[in-house]
PDB file of C-alpha atoms in Angstrom:
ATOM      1  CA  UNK A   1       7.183   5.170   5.107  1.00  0.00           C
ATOM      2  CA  UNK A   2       8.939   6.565   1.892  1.00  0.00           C
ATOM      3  CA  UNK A   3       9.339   3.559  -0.694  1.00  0.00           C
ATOM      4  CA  UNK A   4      10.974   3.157  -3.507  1.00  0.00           C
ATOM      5  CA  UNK A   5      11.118   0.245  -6.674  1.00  0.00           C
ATOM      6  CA  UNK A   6      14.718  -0.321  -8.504  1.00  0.00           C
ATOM      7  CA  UNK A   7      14.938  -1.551 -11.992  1.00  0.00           C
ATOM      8  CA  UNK A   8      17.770  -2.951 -13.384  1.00  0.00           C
ATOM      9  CA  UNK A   9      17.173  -4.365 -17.006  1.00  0.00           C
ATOM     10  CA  UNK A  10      20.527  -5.467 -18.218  1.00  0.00           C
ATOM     11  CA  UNK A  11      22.493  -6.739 -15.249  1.00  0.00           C
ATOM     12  CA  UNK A  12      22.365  -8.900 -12.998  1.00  0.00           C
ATOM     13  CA  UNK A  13      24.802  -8.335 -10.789  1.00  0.00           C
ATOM     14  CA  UNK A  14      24.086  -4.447 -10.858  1.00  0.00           C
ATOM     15  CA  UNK A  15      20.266  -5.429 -10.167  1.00  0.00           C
ATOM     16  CA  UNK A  16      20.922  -7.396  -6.897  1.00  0.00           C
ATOM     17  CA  UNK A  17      23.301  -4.416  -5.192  1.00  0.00           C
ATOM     18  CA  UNK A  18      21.568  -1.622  -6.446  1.00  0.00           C
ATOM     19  CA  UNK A  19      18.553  -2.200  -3.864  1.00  0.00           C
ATOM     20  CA  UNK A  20      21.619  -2.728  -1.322  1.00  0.00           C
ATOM     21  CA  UNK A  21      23.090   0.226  -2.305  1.00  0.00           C
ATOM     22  CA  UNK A  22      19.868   2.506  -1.913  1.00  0.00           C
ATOM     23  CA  UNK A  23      18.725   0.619   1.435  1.00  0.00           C
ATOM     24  CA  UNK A  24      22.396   1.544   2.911  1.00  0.00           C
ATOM     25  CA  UNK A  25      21.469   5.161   1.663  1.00  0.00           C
ATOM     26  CA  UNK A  26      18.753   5.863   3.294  1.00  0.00           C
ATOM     27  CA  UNK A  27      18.578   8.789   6.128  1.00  0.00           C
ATOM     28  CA  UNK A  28      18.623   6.879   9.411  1.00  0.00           C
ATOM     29  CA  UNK A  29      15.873   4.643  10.525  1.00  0.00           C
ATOM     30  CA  UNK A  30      15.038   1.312   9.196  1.00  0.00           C
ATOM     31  CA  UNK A  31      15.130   0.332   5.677  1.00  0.00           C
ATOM     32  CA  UNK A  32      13.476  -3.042   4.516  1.00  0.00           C
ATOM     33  CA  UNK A  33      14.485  -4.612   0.667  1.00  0.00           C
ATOM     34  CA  UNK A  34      11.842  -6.731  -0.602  1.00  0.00           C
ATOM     35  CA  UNK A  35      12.755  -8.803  -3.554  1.00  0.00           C
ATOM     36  CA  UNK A  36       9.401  -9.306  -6.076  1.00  0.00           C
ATOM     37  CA  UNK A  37      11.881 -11.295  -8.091  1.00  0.00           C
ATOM     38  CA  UNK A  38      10.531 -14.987  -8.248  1.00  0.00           C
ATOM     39  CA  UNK A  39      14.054 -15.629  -9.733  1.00  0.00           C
ATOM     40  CA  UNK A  40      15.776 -13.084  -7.921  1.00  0.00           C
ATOM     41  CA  UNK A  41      19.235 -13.714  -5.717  1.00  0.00           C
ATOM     42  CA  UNK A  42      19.657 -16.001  -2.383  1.00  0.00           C
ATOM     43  CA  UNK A  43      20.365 -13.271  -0.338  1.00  0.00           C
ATOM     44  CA  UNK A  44      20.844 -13.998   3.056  1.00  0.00           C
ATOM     45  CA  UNK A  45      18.855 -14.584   5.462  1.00  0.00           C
ATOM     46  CA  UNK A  46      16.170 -17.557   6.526  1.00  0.00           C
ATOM     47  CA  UNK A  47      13.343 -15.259   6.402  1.00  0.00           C
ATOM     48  CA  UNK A  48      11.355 -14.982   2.294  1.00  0.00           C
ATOM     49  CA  UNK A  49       8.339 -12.983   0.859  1.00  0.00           C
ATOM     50  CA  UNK A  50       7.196 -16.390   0.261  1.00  0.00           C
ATOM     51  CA  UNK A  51       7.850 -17.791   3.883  1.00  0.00           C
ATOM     52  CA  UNK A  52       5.829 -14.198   5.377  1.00  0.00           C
ATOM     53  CA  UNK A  53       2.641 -14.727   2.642  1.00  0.00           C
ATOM     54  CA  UNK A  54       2.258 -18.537   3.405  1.00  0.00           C
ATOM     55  CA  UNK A  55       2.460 -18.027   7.548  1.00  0.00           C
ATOM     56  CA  UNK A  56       1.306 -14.605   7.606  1.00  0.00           C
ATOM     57  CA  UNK A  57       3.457 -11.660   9.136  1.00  0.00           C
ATOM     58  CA  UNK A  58       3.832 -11.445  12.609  1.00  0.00           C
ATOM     59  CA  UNK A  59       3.820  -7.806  14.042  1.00  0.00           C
ATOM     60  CA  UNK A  60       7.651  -7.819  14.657  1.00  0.00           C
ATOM     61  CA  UNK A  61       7.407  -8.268  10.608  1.00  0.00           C
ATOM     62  CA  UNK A  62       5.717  -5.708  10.483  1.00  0.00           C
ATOM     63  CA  UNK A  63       7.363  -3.690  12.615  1.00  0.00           C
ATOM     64  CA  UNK A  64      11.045  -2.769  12.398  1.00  0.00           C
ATOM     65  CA  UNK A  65      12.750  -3.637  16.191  1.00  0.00           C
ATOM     66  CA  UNK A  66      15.820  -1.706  15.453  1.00  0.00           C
ATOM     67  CA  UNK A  67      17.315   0.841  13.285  1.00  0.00           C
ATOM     68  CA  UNK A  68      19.577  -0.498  10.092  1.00  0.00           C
ATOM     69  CA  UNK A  69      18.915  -2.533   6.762  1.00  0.00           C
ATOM     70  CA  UNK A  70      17.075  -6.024   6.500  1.00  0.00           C
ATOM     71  CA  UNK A  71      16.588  -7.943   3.614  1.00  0.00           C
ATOM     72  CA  UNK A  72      13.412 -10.165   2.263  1.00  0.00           C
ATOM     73  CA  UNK A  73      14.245 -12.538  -0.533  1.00  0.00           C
ATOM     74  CA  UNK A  74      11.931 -13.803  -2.425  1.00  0.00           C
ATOM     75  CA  UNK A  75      11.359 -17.080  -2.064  1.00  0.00           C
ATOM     76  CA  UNK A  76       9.401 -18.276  -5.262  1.00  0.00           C
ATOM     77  CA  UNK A  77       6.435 -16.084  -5.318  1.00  0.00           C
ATOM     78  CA  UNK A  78       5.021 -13.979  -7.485  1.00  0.00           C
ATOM     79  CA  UNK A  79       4.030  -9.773  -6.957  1.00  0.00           C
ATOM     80  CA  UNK A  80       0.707 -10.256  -7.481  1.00  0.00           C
ATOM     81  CA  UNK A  81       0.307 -13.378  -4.686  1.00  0.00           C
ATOM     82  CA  UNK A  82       2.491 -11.078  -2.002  1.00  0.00           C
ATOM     83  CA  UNK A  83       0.621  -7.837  -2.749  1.00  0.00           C
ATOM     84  CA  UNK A  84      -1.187  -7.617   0.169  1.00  0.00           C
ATOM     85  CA  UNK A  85       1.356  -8.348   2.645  1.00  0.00           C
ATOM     86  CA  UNK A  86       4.239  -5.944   0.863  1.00  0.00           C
ATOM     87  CA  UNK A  87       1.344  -3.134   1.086  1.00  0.00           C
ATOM     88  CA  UNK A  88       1.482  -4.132   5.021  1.00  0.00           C
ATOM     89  CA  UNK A  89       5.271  -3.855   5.007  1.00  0.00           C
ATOM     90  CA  UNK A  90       5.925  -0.682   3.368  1.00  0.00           C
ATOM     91  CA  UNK A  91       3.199   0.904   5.866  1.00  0.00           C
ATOM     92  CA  UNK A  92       5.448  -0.544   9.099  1.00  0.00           C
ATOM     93  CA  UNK A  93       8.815   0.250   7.810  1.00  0.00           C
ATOM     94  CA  UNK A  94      10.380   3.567   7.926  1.00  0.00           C
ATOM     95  CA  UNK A  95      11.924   3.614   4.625  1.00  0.00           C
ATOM     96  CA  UNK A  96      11.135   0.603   1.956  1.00  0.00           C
ATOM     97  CA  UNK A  97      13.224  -0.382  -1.221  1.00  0.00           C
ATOM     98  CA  UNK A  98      11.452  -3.276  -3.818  1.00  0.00           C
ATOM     99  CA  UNK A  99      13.659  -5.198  -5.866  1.00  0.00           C
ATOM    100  CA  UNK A 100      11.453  -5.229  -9.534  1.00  0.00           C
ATOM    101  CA  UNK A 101      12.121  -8.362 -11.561  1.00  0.00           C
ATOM    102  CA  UNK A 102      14.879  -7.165 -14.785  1.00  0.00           C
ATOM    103  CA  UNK A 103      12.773  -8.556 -18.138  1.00  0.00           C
ATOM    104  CA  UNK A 104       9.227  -8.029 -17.017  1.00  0.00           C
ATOM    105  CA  UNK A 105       9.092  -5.044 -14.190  1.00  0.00           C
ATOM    106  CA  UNK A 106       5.754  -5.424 -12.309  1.00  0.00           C
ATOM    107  CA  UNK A 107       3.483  -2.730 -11.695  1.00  0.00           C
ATOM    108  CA  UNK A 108       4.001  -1.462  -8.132  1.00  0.00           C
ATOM    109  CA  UNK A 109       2.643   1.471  -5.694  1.00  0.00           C
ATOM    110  CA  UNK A 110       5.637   3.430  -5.651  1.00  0.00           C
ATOM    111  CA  UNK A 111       7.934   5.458  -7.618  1.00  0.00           C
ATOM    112  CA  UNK A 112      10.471   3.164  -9.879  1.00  0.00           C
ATOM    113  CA  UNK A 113      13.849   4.433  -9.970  1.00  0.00           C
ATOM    114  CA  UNK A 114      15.487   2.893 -13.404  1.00  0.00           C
ATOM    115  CA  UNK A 115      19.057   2.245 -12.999  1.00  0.00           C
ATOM    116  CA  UNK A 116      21.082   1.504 -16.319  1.00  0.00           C
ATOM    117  CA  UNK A 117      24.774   0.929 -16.556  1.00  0.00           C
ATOM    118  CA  UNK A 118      26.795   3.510 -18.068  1.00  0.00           C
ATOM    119  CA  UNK A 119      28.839   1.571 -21.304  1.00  0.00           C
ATOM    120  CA  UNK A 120      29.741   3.388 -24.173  1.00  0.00           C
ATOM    121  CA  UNK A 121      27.605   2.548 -27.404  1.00  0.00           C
ATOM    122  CA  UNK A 122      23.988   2.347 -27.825  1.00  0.00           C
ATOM    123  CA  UNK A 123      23.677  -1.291 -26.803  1.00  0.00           C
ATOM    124  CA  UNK A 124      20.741  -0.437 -24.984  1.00  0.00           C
ATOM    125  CA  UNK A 125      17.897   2.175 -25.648  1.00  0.00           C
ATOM    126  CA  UNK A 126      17.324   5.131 -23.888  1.00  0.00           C
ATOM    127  CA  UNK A 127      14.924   5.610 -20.945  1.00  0.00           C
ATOM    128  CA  UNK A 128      12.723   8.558 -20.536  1.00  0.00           C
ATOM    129  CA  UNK A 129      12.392  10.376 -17.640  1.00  0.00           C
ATOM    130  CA  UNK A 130      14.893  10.500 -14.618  1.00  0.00           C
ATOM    131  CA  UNK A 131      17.683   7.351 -14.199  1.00  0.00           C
ATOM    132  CA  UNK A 132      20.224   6.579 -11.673  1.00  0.00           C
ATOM    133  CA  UNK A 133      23.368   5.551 -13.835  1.00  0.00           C
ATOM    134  CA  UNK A 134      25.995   3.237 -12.822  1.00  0.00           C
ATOM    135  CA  UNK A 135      29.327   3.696 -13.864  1.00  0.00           C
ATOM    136  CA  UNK A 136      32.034   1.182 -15.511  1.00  0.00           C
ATOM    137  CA  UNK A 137      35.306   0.833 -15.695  1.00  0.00           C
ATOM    138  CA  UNK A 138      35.315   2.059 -19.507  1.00  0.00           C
ATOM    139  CA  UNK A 139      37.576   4.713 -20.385  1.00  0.00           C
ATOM    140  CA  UNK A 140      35.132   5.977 -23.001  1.00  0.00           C
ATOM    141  CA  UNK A 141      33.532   9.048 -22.131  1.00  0.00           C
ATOM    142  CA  UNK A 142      29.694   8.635 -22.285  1.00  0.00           C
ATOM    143  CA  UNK A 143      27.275  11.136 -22.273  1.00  0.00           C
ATOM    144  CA  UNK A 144      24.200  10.724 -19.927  1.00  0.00           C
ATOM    145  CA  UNK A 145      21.619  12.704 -17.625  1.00  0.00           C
ATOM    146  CA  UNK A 146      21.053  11.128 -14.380  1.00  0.00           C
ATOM    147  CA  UNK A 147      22.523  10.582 -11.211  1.00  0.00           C
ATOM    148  CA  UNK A 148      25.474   9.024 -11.781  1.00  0.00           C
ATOM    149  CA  UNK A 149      27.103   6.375  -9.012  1.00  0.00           C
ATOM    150  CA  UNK A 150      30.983   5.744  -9.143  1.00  0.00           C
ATOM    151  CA  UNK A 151      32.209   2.631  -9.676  1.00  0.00           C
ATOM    152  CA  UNK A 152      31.723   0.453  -6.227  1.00  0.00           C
ATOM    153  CA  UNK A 153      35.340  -0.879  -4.684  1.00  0.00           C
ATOM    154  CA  UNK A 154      35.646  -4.712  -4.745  1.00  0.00           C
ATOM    155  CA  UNK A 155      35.439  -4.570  -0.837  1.00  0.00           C
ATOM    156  CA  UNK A 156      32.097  -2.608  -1.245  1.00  0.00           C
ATOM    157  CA  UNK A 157      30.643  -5.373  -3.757  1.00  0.00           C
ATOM    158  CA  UNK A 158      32.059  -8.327  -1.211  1.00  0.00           C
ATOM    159  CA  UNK A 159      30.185  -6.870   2.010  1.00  0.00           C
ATOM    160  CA  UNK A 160      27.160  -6.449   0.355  1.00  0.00           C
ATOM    161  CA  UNK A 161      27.108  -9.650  -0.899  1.00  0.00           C
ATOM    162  CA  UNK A 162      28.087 -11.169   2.013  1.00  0.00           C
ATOM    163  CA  UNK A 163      24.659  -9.458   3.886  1.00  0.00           C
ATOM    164  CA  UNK A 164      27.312  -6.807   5.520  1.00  0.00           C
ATOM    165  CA  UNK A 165      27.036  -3.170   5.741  1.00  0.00           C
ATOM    166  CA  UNK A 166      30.196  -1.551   3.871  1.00  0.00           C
ATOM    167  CA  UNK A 167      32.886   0.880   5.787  1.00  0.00           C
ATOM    168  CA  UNK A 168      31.089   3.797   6.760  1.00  0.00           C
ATOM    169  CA  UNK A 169      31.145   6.739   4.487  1.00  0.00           C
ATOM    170  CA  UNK A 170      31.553   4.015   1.227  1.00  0.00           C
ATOM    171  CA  UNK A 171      31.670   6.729  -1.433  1.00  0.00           C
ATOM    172  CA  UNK A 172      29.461   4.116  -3.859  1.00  0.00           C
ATOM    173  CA  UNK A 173      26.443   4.142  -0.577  1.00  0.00           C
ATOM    174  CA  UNK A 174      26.984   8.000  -0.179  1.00  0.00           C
ATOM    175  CA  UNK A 175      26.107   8.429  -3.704  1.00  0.00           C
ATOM    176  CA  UNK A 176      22.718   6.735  -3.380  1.00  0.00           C
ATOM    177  CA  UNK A 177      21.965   9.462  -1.073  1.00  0.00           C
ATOM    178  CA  UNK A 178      20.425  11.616  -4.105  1.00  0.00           C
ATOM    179  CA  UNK A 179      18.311   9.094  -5.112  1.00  0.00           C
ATOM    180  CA  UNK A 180      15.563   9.347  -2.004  1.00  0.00           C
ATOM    181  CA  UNK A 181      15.790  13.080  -2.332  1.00  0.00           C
ATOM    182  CA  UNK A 182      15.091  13.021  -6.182  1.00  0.00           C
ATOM    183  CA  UNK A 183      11.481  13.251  -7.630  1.00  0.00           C
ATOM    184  CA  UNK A 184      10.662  10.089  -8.832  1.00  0.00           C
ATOM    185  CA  UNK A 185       7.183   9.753 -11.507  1.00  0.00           C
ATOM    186  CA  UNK A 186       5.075   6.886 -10.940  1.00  0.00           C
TER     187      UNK A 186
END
């Protein structure tokens, strides 16, 4: 039941395949993204956090019925309200990723793994502690400490999107790898 929180502060497209990208990652098993985003994206899907806290989970919720990567969107509801059943969720799952909200990350019970894109300039101010850092297309070289993803290939971006898996062995998934063996503070 390892689980882990992404934050993405300054994009939004980087903040809804970043949990994708780390769920795809994980050693084999099954890997559940919950969104706590009450604006996050539509991924797809019928099933919501909302739609699970309103009816209750069911055990097949709560328990994965076959290896691979679902996905929980939101729905409209806040952390707080869906606490109790995404405590139930990461405790059934085999591996769990939470998708924090960008502006206002809320306080969770497992390690948050910041991921900030790599641009050169100091738009944005430095994090302490460990970061996953997402590439560009910049030709600027820009210095950094982190683990560092490439830039994902259009086709990658498209099947996640779409709620597919990418081609196996997707350099941009394979590099996500280090992130559930890192140490991660709470």
């Amino acid at each position: 039941m390892p689980a882990l929180a992404v934050w993405t502060p300054e994009d939004g497209l980087l903040g809804a395949l970043a949990p994708l990208g780390l769920a795809a990652a994980a050693p084999a098993g099954s890997t559940l993204v919950i969104d706590l985003d009450e604006a996050g994206p539509r991924y797809p899907g019928k099933a919501s956090l909302a739609g699970l806290v309103e009816e209750s989970p069911r055990l097949s919720d709560l328990r994965p019925g076959r290896p691979g990567v679902a996905v929980l969107r939101n729905g409209g509801i806040g952390a707080t309200a869906a606490s109790e059943v995404v405590e139930a969720l990461i405790q059934g799952w085999d591996r769990t990723v939470l998708r924090l909200p960008p502006r206002r990350p809320v306080v969770v019970p497992v390690p948050v793994v910041p991921v900030r894109l790599l641009i050169p300039g100091r738009l944005f101010a430095p994090l302490d502690g460990p970061v996953v850092l997402q590439s560009t297309p910049s030709f600027a070289r820009v210095a950094g400490v982190g683990i560092r993803l490439p830039v994902p290939a259009r086709s990658t971006v498209a099947a996640l999107l779409r709620g597919e898996s990418p081609v196996p062995g997707d350099r941009w998934v394979k590099a996500w790898r280090r992130v559930w063996e890192a140490p991660w503070d709470r």
